[in-house]
Coordinates of C-alpha atoms (C1' of nucleotides) in Angstrom, one line a residue:
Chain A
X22 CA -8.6 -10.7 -5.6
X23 CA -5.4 -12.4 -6.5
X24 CA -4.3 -14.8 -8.9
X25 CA -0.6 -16.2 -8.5
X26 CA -0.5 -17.8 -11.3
X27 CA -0.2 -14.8 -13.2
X28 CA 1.4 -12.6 -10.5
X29 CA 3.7 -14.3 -8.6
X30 CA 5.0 -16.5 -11.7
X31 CA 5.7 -13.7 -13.8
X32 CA 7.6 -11.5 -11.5
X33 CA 8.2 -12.9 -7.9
X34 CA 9.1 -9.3 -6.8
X35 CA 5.3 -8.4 -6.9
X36 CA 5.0 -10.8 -4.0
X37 CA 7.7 -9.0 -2.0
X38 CA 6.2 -5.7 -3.1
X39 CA 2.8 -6.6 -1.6
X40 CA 4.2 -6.8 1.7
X41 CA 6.4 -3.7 2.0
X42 CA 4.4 -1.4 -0.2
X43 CA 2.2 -1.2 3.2
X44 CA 2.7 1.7 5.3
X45 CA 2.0 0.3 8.0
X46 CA 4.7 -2.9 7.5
X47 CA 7.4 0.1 6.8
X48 CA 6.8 1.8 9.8
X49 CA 7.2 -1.0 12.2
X50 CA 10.5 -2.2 10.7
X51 CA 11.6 0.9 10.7
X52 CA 10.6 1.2 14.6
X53 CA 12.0 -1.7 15.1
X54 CA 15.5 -1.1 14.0
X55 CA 16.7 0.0 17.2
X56 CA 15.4 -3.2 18.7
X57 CA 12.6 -5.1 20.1
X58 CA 9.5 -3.4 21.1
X59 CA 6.6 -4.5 23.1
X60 CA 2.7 -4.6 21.3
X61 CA 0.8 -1.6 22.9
X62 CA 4.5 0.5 22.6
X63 CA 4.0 0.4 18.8
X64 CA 0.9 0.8 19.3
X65 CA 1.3 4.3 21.1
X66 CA 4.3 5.2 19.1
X67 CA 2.3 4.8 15.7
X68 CA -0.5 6.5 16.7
X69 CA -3.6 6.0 14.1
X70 CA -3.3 2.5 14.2
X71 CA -5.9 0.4 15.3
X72 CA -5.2 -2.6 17.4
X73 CA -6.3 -5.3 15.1
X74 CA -4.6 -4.0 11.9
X75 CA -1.0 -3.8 14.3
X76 CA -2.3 -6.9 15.1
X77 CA -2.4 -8.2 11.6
X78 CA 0.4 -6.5 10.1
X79 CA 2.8 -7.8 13.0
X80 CA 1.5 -11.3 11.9
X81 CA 2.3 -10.8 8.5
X82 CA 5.6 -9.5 8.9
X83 CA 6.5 -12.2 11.3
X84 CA 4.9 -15.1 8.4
X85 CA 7.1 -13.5 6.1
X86 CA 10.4 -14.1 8.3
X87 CA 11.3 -10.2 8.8
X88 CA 10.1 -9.9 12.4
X89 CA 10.1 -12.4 15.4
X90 CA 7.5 -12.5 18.3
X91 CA 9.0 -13.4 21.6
X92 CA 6.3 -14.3 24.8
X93 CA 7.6 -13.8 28.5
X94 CA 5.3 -15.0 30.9
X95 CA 5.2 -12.5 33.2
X96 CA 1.9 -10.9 35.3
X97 CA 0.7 -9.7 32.7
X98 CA 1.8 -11.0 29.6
X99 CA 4.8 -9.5 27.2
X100 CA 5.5 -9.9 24.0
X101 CA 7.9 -8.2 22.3
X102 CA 8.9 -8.1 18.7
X103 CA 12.2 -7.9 16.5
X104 CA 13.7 -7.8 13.2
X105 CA 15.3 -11.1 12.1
X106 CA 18.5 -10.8 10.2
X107 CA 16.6 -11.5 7.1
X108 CA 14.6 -8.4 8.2
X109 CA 17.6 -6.3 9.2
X110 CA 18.8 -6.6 5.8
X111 CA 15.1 -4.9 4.6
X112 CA 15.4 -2.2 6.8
X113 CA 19.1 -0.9 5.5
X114 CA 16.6 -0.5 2.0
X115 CA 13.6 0.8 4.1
X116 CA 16.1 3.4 5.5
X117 CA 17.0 4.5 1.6
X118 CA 13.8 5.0 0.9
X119 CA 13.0 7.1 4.4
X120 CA 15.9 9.2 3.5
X121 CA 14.6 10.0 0.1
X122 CA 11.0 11.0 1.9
X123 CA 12.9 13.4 4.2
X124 CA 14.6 15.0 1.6
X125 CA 11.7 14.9 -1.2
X126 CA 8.6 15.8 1.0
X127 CA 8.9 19.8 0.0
X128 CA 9.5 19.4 -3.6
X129 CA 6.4 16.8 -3.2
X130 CA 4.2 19.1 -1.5
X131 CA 5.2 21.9 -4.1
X132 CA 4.2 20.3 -7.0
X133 CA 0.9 19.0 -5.4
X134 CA 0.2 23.1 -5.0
X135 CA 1.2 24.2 -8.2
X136 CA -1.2 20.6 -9.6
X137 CA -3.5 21.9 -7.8
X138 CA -3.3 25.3 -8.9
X139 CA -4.5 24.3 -12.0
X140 CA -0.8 24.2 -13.8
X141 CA 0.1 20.7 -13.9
X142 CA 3.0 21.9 -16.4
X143 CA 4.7 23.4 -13.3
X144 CA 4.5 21.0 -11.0
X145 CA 6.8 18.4 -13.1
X146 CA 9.5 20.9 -13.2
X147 CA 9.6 20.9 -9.6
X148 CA 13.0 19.9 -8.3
X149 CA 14.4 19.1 -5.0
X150 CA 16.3 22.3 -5.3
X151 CA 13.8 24.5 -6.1
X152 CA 11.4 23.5 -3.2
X153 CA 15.0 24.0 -0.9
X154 CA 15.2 27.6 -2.0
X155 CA 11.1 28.2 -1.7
X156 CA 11.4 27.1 1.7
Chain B
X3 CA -9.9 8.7 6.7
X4 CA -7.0 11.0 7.1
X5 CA -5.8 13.7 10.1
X6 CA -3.1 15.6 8.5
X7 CA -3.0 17.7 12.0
X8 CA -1.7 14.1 13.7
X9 CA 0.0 12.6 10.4
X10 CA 1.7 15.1 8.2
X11 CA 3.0 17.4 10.6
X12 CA 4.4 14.9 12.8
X13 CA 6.0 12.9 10.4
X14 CA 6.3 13.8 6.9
X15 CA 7.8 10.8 5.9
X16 CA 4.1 9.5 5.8
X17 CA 3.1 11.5 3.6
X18 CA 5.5 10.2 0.8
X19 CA 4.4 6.9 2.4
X20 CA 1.5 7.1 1.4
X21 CA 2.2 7.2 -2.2
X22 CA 5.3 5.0 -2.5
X23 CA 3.6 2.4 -0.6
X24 CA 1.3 1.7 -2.8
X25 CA 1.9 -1.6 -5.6
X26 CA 0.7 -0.4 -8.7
X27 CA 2.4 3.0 -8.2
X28 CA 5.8 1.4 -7.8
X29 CA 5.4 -0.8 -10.4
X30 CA 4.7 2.3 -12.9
X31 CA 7.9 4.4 -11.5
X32 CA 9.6 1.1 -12.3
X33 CA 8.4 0.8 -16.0
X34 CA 8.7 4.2 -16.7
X35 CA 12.7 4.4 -15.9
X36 CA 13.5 3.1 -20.1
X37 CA 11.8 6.0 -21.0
X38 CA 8.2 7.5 -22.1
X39 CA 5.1 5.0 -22.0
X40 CA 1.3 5.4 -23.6
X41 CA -1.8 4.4 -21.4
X42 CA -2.8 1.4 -22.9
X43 CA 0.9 0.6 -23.1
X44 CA 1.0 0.7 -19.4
X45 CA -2.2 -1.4 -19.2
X46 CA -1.2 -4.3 -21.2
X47 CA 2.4 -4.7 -19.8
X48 CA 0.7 -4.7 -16.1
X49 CA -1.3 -7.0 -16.2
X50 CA -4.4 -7.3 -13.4
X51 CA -4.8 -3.3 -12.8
X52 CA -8.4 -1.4 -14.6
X53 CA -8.2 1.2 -16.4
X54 CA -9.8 2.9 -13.6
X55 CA -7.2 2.3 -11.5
X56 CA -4.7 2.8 -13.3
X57 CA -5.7 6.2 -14.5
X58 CA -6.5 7.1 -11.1
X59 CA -2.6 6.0 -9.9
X60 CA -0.8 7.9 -12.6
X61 CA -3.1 11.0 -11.5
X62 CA -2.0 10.7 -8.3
X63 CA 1.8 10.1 -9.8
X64 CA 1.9 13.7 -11.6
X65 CA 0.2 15.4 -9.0
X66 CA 3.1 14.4 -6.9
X67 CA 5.4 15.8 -9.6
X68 CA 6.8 12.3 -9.9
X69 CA 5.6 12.3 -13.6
X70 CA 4.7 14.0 -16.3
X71 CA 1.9 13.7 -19.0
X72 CA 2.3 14.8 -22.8
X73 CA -0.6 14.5 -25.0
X74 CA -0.1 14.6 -29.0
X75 CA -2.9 15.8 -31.1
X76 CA -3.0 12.6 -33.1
X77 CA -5.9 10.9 -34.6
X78 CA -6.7 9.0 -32.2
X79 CA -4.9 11.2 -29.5
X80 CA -2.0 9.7 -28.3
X81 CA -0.7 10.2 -24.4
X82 CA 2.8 9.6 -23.3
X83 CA 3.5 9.4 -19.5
X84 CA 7.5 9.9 -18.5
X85 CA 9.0 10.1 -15.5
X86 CA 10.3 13.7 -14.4
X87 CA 13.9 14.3 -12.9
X88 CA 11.9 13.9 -9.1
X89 CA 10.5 10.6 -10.5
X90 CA 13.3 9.8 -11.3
X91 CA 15.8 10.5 -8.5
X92 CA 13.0 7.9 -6.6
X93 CA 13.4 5.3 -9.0
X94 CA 16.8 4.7 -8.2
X95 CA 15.4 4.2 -4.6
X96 CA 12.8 2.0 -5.9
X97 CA 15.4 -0.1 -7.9
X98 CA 17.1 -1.1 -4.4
X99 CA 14.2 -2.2 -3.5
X100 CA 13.4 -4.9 -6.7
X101 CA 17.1 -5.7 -6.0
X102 CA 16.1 -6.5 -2.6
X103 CA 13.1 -8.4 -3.3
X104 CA 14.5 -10.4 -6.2
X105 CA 17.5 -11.7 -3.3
X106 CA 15.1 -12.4 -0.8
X107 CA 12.2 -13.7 -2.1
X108 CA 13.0 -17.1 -2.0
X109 CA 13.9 -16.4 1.5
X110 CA 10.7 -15.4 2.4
X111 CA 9.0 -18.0 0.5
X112 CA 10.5 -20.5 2.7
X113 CA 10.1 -18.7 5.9
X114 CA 5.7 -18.6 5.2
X115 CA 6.2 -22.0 4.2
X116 CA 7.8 -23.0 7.8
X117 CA 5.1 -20.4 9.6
X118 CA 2.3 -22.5 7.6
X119 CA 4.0 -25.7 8.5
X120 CA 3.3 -24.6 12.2
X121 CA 6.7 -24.0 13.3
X122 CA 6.9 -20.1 13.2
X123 CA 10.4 -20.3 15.0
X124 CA 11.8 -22.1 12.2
X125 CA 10.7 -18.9 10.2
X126 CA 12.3 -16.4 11.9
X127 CA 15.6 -18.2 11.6
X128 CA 15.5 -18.3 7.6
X129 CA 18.0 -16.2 6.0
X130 CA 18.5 -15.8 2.1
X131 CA 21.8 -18.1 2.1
X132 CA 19.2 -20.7 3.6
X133 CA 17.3 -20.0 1.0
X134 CA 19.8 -20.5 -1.6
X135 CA 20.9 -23.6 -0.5
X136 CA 17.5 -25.1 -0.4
X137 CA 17.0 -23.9 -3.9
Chain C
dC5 C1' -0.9 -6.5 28.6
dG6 C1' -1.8 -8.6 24.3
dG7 C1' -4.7 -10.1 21.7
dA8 C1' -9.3 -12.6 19.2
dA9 C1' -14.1 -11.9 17.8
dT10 C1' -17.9 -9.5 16.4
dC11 C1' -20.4 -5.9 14.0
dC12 C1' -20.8 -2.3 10.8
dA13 C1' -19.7 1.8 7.9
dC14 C1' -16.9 3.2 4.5
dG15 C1' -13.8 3.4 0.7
dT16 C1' -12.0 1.1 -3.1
dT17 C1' -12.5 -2.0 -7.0
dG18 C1' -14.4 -4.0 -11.0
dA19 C1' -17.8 -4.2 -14.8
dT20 C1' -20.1 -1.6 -18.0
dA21 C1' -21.2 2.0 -20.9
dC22 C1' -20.3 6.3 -23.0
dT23 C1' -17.3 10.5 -24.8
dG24 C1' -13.8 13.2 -27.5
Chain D
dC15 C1' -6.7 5.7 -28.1
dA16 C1' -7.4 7.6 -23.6
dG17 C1' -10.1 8.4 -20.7
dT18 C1' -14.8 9.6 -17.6
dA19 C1' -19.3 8.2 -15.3
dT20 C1' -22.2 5.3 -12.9
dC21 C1' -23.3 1.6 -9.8
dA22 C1' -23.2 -2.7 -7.5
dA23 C1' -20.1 -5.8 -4.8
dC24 C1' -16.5 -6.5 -2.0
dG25 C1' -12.9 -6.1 1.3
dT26 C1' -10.7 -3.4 4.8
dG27 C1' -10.6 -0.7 8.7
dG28 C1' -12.5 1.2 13.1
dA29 C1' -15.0 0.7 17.4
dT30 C1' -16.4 -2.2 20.8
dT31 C1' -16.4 -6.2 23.7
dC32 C1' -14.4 -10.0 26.0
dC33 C1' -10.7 -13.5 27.2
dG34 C1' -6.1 -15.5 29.0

DNA sequence: CGGAATCCACGTTGATACTG
DNA sequence: CAGTATCAACGTGGATTCCG
């Protein structure tokens, strides 16, 4: 399904792109930000994920040096994971792009409607503003 | 495969998620900033995505009012795909983001080389001036 | 609690072929 | 050129079960 040499070689940001164009991986950084968190409290917090894909994504994150997994051996176990300074730095990016959802998700959903309305013309001169004022 | 009652109202963040997390998708936004591109334009310069796909991503892209499409009554038709001011006012968003990943990713190169190596804490301590000087 | 392992259903992708 | 349609193949995700 992949082939580095023509991916990776050509433009090294697809690599990082694979990894943070996940939902998943974005939400957990950004949970993480206000520091570490324990498995099955990300788990609650993003609810809709299944154990095994947190399970995955955590190990991913944490290959790619932007998380760090820390065991206690307590009765029972804890773990509890946290952005490494190379993953702080991600997360001041992450936030950009969270800000932009926050401010963007009406004019998003307006254009949807009016695409789906069956004028496609009017949903590309939807603007921030104009979903602000039809709101 | 979706519950907008759990996702969308909770959080509408995920909803622009969704769409922004997604590889191809960023990497069109990203082509489209010089200016107005044709299909099979977009195909060759992206090398690895189907047609299928990629048809099926920029439909996605003006739905969301992120793009437009503009189809000239040539012989053979011609179809130009540009980014609309919304688009746009993401793609500056999206550019922190390459900027990001071109800085780091020799960062986390080393860090899933240390993780494979078998020493994850070794990986969570790599930080892109580690990187540098290694390179 | 924090996983790993198994099984299975589903969606998504990639060829291929055809249309306007 | 710019798609759509169809179908088989694959991978990914969810549910469940069990272990340390």
């Amino acid at each position: 399904m992949y082939q580095p040499d023509v991916y990776e070689k050509m433009c090294p940001t697809r690599l990082v792109l694979d990894r943070i164009a996940d939902k998943w991986a974005v939400l957990i950084l950004h949970l993480l930000r206000a520091g570490p968190v324990r498995f099955n409290q990300l788990r609650r917090t993003i609810k809709g994920i299944s154990q095994k894909v947190l399970s995955q994504t955590l190990k991913k994150l944490e290959r790619d040096g932007l998380i760090s997994r820390a065991v206690f051996a307590t009765v029972p176990v804890t773990v509890e994971y946290a952005l490494t300074p190379l993953g702080r730095t991600l997360t001041d990016t992450v936030a950009a792009l969270a800000h932009w959802a926050e401010h963007n998700i009406e004019a998003v959903l307006a254009a949807q409607q009016a695409y789906d309305r069956g004028c496609p013309a009017a949903a590309e001169m939807v603007t921030a503003n104009d979903a602000a004022e039809a709101a």
